[in-house]
Coordinates of C-alpha atoms in Angstrom, one line a residue:
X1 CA 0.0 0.0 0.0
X2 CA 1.1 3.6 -0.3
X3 CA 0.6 6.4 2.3
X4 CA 0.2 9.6 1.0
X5 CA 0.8 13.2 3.5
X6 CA -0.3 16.5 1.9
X7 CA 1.2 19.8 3.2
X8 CA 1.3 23.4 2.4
X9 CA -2.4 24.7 2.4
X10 CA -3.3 28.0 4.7
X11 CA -4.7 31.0 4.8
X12 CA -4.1 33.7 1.9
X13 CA -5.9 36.4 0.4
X14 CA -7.6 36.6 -3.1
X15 CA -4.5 37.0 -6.2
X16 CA -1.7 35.0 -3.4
X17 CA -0.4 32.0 -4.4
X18 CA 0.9 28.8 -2.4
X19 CA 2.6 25.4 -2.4
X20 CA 1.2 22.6 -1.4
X21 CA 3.2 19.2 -1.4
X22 CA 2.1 15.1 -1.5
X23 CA 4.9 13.5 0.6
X24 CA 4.6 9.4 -0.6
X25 CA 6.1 6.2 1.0
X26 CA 5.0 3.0 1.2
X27 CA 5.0 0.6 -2.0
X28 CA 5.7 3.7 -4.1
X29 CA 7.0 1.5 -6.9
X30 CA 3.7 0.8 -7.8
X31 CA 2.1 4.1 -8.5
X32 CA 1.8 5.1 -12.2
X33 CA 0.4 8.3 -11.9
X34 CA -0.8 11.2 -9.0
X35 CA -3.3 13.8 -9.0
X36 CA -4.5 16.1 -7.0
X37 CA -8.6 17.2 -6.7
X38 CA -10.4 19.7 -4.3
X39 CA -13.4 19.2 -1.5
X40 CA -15.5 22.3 -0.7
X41 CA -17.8 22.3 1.8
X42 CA -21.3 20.9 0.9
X43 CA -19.8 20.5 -2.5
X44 CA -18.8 17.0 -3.8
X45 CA -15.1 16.3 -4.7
X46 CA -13.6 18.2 -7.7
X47 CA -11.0 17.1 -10.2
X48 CA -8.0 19.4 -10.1
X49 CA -4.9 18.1 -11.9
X50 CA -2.9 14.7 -12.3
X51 CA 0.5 13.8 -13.5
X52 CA 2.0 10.6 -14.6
X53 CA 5.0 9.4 -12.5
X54 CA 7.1 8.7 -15.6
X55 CA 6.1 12.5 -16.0
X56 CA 5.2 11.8 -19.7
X57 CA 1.5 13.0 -19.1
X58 CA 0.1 16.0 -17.8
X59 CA -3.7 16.9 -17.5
X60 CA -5.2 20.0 -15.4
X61 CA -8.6 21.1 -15.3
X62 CA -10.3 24.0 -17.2
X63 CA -11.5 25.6 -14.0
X64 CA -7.9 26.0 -12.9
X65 CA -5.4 26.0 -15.9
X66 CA -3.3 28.8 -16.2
X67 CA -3.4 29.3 -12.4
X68 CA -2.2 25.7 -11.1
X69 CA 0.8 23.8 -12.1
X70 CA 1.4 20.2 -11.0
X71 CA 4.8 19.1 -10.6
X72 CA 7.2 16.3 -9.5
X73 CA 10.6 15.5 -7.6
X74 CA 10.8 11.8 -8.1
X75 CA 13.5 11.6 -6.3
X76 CA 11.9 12.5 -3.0
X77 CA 8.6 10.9 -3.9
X78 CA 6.7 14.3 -3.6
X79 CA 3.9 15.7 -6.0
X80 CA 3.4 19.5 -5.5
X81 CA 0.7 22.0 -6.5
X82 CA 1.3 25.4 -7.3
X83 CA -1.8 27.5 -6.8
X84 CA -1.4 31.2 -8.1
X85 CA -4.1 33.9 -8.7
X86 CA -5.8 32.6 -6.0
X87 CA -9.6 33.4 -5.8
X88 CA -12.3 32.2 -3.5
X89 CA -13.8 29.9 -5.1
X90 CA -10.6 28.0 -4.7
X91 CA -11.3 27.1 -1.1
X92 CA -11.6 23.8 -0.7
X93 CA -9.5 21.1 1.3
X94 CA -7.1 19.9 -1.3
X95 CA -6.7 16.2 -1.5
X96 CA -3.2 14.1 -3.2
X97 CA -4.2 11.0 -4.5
X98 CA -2.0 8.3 -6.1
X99 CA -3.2 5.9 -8.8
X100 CA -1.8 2.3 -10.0
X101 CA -3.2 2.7 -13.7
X102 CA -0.9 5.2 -15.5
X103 CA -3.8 7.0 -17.1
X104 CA -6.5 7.0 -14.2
X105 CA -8.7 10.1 -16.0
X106 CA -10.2 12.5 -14.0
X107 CA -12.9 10.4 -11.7
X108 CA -12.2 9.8 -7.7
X109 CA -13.0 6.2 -8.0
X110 CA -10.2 5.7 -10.0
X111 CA -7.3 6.6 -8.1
X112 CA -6.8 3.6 -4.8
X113 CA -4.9 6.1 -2.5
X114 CA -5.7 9.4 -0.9
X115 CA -3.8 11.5 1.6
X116 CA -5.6 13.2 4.2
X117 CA -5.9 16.9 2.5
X118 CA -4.8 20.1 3.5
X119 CA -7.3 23.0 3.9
X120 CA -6.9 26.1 1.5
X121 CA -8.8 29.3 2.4
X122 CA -8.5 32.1 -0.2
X123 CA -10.3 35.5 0.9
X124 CA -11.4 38.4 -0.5

């Protein structure tokens, strides 16, 4: 199994940007691609971005691209999100998630690990 630890989310104001990183151990060897997606209150969870761990593919979603950018450091098994331009509508609690199938899509049920999130609060 892999464990998956997300960091990086706070507090900024509307147009700030932040990190936030997926930390992954465990049987890492068998994760073909990552991705990250997005959990607002009363809201159902939202597709954000996902990467392939070979790096080879690279997929982020219309609500967010040219804003986010998904990145790797193999070496230290870590997935990061960059989230600039912030707005509010980007609060959320920000969820890594790590799939065995290198091309999982965009849909929850197809990625078999999850990290516990890390809360991002944007205001205005």
């Amino acid at each position: 199994q892999v464990q998956l630890v997300e960091s990086g989310g706070g507090l900024v104001q509307a147009g700030g940007s932040l990190r936030l990183s997926c930390a992954a151990s465990g049987r890492t060897d068998s994760v073909a691609a990552m991705g990250w997606f997005r959990q607002a209150p009363g809201k159902e969870r939202e597709f954000v971005a996902r990467m392939s761990w070979n790096g080879r593919s690279t997929y982020i979603a219309d609500s967010v691209r040219g804003r986010f950018t998904i990145s790797k450091d193999t070496a230290k098994n870590t997935l990061y999100l960059q989230l600039n331009s912030l707005k509010p509508e980007d609060t959320a609690v920000y969820y890594c998630a790590a799939s065995t199938s290198p091309v999982p899509g965009t849909g929850a049920t197809r990625y078999d690990y999850w990290g516990q999130g890390t809360q991002v609060t944007v205001s205005s």
